[in-house]
Amino acid sequence: MSFDNGYTGRVDANGSTQQGLGLATFLLGEVTHFGRYVSPTTTASERQKRFFWYAQDTWRVTPKLQLNYGLRWEMVFPEKVNKAGNGGQLDLRTGNINVFGIGGVSDHGIQDMNYKNFAPRLGVTYQLTPKTVIRAGYGWS
């Protein structure tokens, strides 16, 4: 489906036309063009390995103050297809769909492995009174 900007355009008093917004056409629910594709293959499949590691420790600084810190490492490998032509991925830089294994595109598309997905965590606990505890925490996800 596509949503053109001409549908939401306007004509001013002089008769000149100003283009509208494709997003406005979408929000109005007006589909400008419709097409579909049916793949001839029925055996397409994809695989993706994912590993997640987490380590944490707690340190009691004083009898009333405690720190909890940790680090999460997420390893999400690029997805792969079982055969050339059995998958595709949108390249936001060009607006084209890259078909895995076709035209110089690898079997895992345009994705690269990122080994730098670290997410730190930090928690602080302070016992104000025997019945009151103040907690704060921070973490990336």
PDB file of C-alpha atoms in Angstrom:
ATOM      1  CA  MET A   1       0.000   0.000   0.000  1.00  0.00           C
ATOM      2  CA  SER A   2       1.190   3.509  -0.637  1.00  0.00           C
ATOM      3  CA  PHE A   3      -0.152   6.850   0.517  1.00  0.00           C
ATOM      4  CA  ASP A   4       0.642   9.763  -1.790  1.00  0.00           C
ATOM      5  CA  ASN A   5       0.878  13.371  -0.694  1.00  0.00           C
ATOM      6  CA  GLY A   6      -1.413  14.660  -3.462  1.00  0.00           C
ATOM      7  CA  TYR A   7      -4.574  13.390  -1.794  1.00  0.00           C
ATOM      8  CA  THR A   8      -4.203  15.779   1.141  1.00  0.00           C
ATOM      9  CA  GLY A   9      -2.959  18.720  -0.939  1.00  0.00           C
ATOM     10  CA  ARG A  10      -4.898  21.951  -1.283  1.00  0.00           C
ATOM     11  CA  VAL A  11      -5.624  24.497  -3.980  1.00  0.00           C
ATOM     12  CA  ASP A  12      -5.294  28.137  -2.934  1.00  0.00           C
ATOM     13  CA  ALA A  13      -7.332  31.113  -4.240  1.00  0.00           C
ATOM     14  CA  ASN A  14      -4.889  31.666  -7.148  1.00  0.00           C
ATOM     15  CA  GLY A  15      -5.411  28.123  -8.426  1.00  0.00           C
ATOM     16  CA  SER A  16      -1.954  26.845  -7.515  1.00  0.00           C
ATOM     17  CA  THR A  17      -1.719  23.439  -5.889  1.00  0.00           C
ATOM     18  CA  GLN A  18       0.288  22.656  -2.764  1.00  0.00           C
ATOM     19  CA  GLN A  19       1.168  19.072  -1.983  1.00  0.00           C
ATOM     20  CA  GLY A  20      -0.042  17.576   1.290  1.00  0.00           C
ATOM     21  CA  LEU A  21       1.494  14.845   3.394  1.00  0.00           C
ATOM     22  CA  GLY A  22       1.584  11.123   2.774  1.00  0.00           C
ATOM     23  CA  LEU A  23       1.233  10.630   6.533  1.00  0.00           C
ATOM     24  CA  ALA A  24      -2.013  12.624   6.484  1.00  0.00           C
ATOM     25  CA  THR A  25      -3.307  10.434   3.652  1.00  0.00           C
ATOM     26  CA  PHE A  26      -2.424   7.375   5.763  1.00  0.00           C
ATOM     27  CA  LEU A  27      -4.177   8.793   8.835  1.00  0.00           C
ATOM     28  CA  LEU A  28      -7.303   9.388   6.754  1.00  0.00           C
ATOM     29  CA  GLY A  29      -7.146   5.758   5.637  1.00  0.00           C
ATOM     30  CA  GLU A  30      -6.977   6.613   1.931  1.00  0.00           C
ATOM     31  CA  VAL A  31      -4.794   4.091   0.120  1.00  0.00           C
ATOM     32  CA  THR A  32      -3.476   5.639  -3.109  1.00  0.00           C
ATOM     33  CA  HIS A  33      -1.980   2.465  -4.640  1.00  0.00           C
ATOM     34  CA  PHE A  34      -2.283  -1.182  -3.715  1.00  0.00           C
ATOM     35  CA  GLY A  35      -0.311  -4.162  -4.942  1.00  0.00           C
ATOM     36  CA  ARG A  36       0.721  -7.530  -3.652  1.00  0.00           C
ATOM     37  CA  TYR A  37       3.332 -10.152  -4.303  1.00  0.00           C
ATOM     38  CA  VAL A  38       3.038 -13.877  -3.774  1.00  0.00           C
ATOM     39  CA  SER A  39       6.328 -15.679  -3.443  1.00  0.00           C
ATOM     40  CA  PRO A  40       6.724 -18.887  -5.457  1.00  0.00           C
ATOM     41  CA  THR A  41       8.787 -20.545  -2.717  1.00  0.00           C
ATOM     42  CA  THR A  42       7.184 -22.422   0.138  1.00  0.00           C
ATOM     43  CA  THR A  43      10.390 -23.496   1.905  1.00  0.00           C
ATOM     44  CA  ALA A  44      11.775 -20.107   2.961  1.00  0.00           C
ATOM     45  CA  SER A  45      13.071 -19.979   6.525  1.00  0.00           C
ATOM     46  CA  GLU A  46      15.405 -17.868   8.580  1.00  0.00           C
ATOM     47  CA  ARG A  47      17.600 -18.443  11.594  1.00  0.00           C
ATOM     48  CA  GLN A  48      19.055 -16.058  14.124  1.00  0.00           C
ATOM     49  CA  LYS A  49      21.326 -16.849  17.058  1.00  0.00           C
ATOM     50  CA  ARG A  50      20.977 -14.758  20.208  1.00  0.00           C
ATOM     51  CA  PHE A  51      23.049 -14.917  23.372  1.00  0.00           C
ATOM     52  CA  PHE A  52      22.465 -12.787  26.449  1.00  0.00           C
ATOM     53  CA  TRP A  53      24.891 -12.639  29.352  1.00  0.00           C
ATOM     54  CA  TYR A  54      24.384 -10.925  32.692  1.00  0.00           C
ATOM     55  CA  ALA A  55      26.609 -10.505  35.720  1.00  0.00           C
ATOM     56  CA  GLN A  56      25.899  -8.617  38.914  1.00  0.00           C
ATOM     57  CA  ASP A  57      27.315  -8.042  42.357  1.00  0.00           C
ATOM     58  CA  THR A  58      26.199  -6.359  45.560  1.00  0.00           C
ATOM     59  CA  TRP A  59      28.434  -4.308  47.842  1.00  0.00           C
ATOM     60  CA  ARG A  60      27.354  -3.256  51.315  1.00  0.00           C
ATOM     61  CA  VAL A  61      29.251   0.031  51.698  1.00  0.00           C
ATOM     62  CA  THR A  62      27.984   0.707  55.245  1.00  0.00           C
ATOM     63  CA  PRO A  63      25.387  -1.091  57.379  1.00  0.00           C
ATOM     64  CA  LYS A  64      22.744   1.270  55.891  1.00  0.00           C
ATOM     65  CA  LEU A  65      24.039   1.795  52.327  1.00  0.00           C
ATOM     66  CA  GLN A  66      24.154  -0.910  49.673  1.00  0.00           C
ATOM     67  CA  LEU A  67      25.150  -0.787  45.986  1.00  0.00           C
ATOM     68  CA  ASN A  68      24.049  -3.309  43.395  1.00  0.00           C
ATOM     69  CA  TYR A  69      25.721  -3.172  39.988  1.00  0.00           C
ATOM     70  CA  GLY A  70      25.551  -5.314  36.914  1.00  0.00           C
ATOM     71  CA  LEU A  71      26.284  -5.537  33.231  1.00  0.00           C
ATOM     72  CA  ARG A  72      24.233  -7.161  30.474  1.00  0.00           C
ATOM     73  CA  TRP A  73      25.838  -8.151  27.163  1.00  0.00           C
ATOM     74  CA  GLU A  74      23.473  -8.882  24.301  1.00  0.00           C
ATOM     75  CA  MET A  75      24.803 -10.754  21.298  1.00  0.00           C
ATOM     76  CA  VAL A  76      22.200 -10.713  18.517  1.00  0.00           C
ATOM     77  CA  PHE A  77      23.652 -12.225  15.386  1.00  0.00           C
ATOM     78  CA  PRO A  78      22.354 -11.218  11.928  1.00  0.00           C
ATOM     79  CA  GLU A  79      19.568 -13.438  10.677  1.00  0.00           C
ATOM     80  CA  LYS A  80      20.350 -15.812   7.826  1.00  0.00           C
ATOM     81  CA  VAL A  81      18.119 -17.443   5.257  1.00  0.00           C
ATOM     82  CA  ASN A  82      18.228 -21.082   4.188  1.00  0.00           C
ATOM     83  CA  LYS A  83      18.666 -20.284   0.469  1.00  0.00           C
ATOM     84  CA  ALA A  84      19.513 -17.260  -1.684  1.00  0.00           C
ATOM     85  CA  GLY A  85      16.412 -15.255  -2.534  1.00  0.00           C
ATOM     86  CA  ASN A  86      14.386 -16.485   0.457  1.00  0.00           C
ATOM     87  CA  GLY A  87      14.416 -13.191   2.352  1.00  0.00           C
ATOM     88  CA  GLY A  88      14.819  -9.480   2.063  1.00  0.00           C
ATOM     89  CA  GLN A  89      15.473  -6.410   4.172  1.00  0.00           C
ATOM     90  CA  LEU A  90      14.663  -2.737   3.736  1.00  0.00           C
ATOM     91  CA  ASP A  91      17.712  -0.482   3.478  1.00  0.00           C
ATOM     92  CA  LEU A  92      16.585   2.821   5.002  1.00  0.00           C
ATOM     93  CA  ARG A  93      19.526   4.641   3.397  1.00  0.00           C
ATOM     94  CA  THR A  94      18.371   3.822  -0.142  1.00  0.00           C
ATOM     95  CA  GLY A  95      14.729   2.811   0.266  1.00  0.00           C
ATOM     96  CA  ASN A  96      15.413  -0.464  -1.571  1.00  0.00           C
ATOM     97  CA  ILE A  97      14.694  -4.012  -0.455  1.00  0.00           C
ATOM     98  CA  ASN A  98      17.923  -6.022  -0.477  1.00  0.00           C
ATOM     99  CA  VAL A  99      17.279  -9.686  -1.260  1.00  0.00           C
ATOM    100  CA  PHE A 100      19.520 -12.020   0.734  1.00  0.00           C
ATOM    101  CA  GLY A 101      22.070 -13.836  -1.420  1.00  0.00           C
ATOM    102  CA  ILE A 102      21.195 -11.951  -4.643  1.00  0.00           C
ATOM    103  CA  GLY A 103      23.049  -9.120  -6.385  1.00  0.00           C
ATOM    104  CA  GLY A 104      26.074  -8.954  -4.139  1.00  0.00           C
ATOM    105  CA  VAL A 105      24.012  -9.046  -0.921  1.00  0.00           C
ATOM    106  CA  SER A 106      25.248 -11.656   1.570  1.00  0.00           C
ATOM    107  CA  ASP A 107      23.090 -14.425   3.041  1.00  0.00           C
ATOM    108  CA  HIS A 108      22.564 -12.245   6.110  1.00  0.00           C
ATOM    109  CA  GLY A 109      21.626  -9.112   4.191  1.00  0.00           C
ATOM    110  CA  ILE A 110      23.041  -5.744   5.100  1.00  0.00           C
ATOM    111  CA  GLN A 111      23.314  -6.484   8.809  1.00  0.00           C
ATOM    112  CA  ASP A 112      26.647  -6.591  10.579  1.00  0.00           C
ATOM    113  CA  MET A 113      27.382  -8.165  13.932  1.00  0.00           C
ATOM    114  CA  ASN A 114      27.630  -5.664  16.784  1.00  0.00           C
ATOM    115  CA  TYR A 115      29.706  -6.906  19.708  1.00  0.00           C
ATOM    116  CA  LYS A 116      29.257  -3.646  21.645  1.00  0.00           C
ATOM    117  CA  ASN A 117      25.702  -4.120  22.978  1.00  0.00           C
ATOM    118  CA  PHE A 118      26.460  -3.557  26.659  1.00  0.00           C
ATOM    119  CA  ALA A 119      23.774  -2.431  29.077  1.00  0.00           C
ATOM    120  CA  PRO A 120      24.931  -1.388  32.571  1.00  0.00           C
ATOM    121  CA  ARG A 121      22.733  -1.481  35.684  1.00  0.00           C
ATOM    122  CA  LEU A 122      23.150   0.308  38.993  1.00  0.00           C
ATOM    123  CA  GLY A 123      21.012   0.166  42.121  1.00  0.00           C
ATOM    124  CA  VAL A 124      21.391   2.066  45.389  1.00  0.00           C
ATOM    125  CA  THR A 125      19.586   1.205  48.621  1.00  0.00           C
ATOM    126  CA  TYR A 126      19.707   3.291  51.798  1.00  0.00           C
ATOM    127  CA  GLN A 127      17.996   2.377  55.065  1.00  0.00           C
ATOM    128  CA  LEU A 128      16.752   5.687  56.473  1.00  0.00           C
ATOM    129  CA  THR A 129      15.026   4.155  59.509  1.00  0.00           C
ATOM    130  CA  PRO A 130      14.359   0.537  60.522  1.00  0.00           C
ATOM    131  CA  LYS A 131      11.015   0.757  58.631  1.00  0.00           C
ATOM    132  CA  THR A 132      11.966   3.096  55.744  1.00  0.00           C
ATOM    133  CA  VAL A 133      14.224   2.211  52.842  1.00  0.00           C
ATOM    134  CA  ILE A 134      15.025   4.504  49.915  1.00  0.00           C
ATOM    135  CA  ARG A 135      15.873   2.825  46.617  1.00  0.00           C
ATOM    136  CA  ALA A 136      17.066   4.180  43.282  1.00  0.00           C
ATOM    137  CA  GLY A 137      18.086   2.406  40.135  1.00  0.00           C
ATOM    138  CA  TYR A 138      19.419   3.023  36.652  1.00  0.00           C
ATOM    139  CA  GLY A 139      19.797   0.772  33.663  1.00  0.00           C
ATOM    140  CA  TRP A 140      20.032   0.671  29.887  1.00  0.00           C
ATOM    141  CA  SER A 141      17.931  -1.662  27.849  1.00  0.00           C
TER     142      SER A 141
END
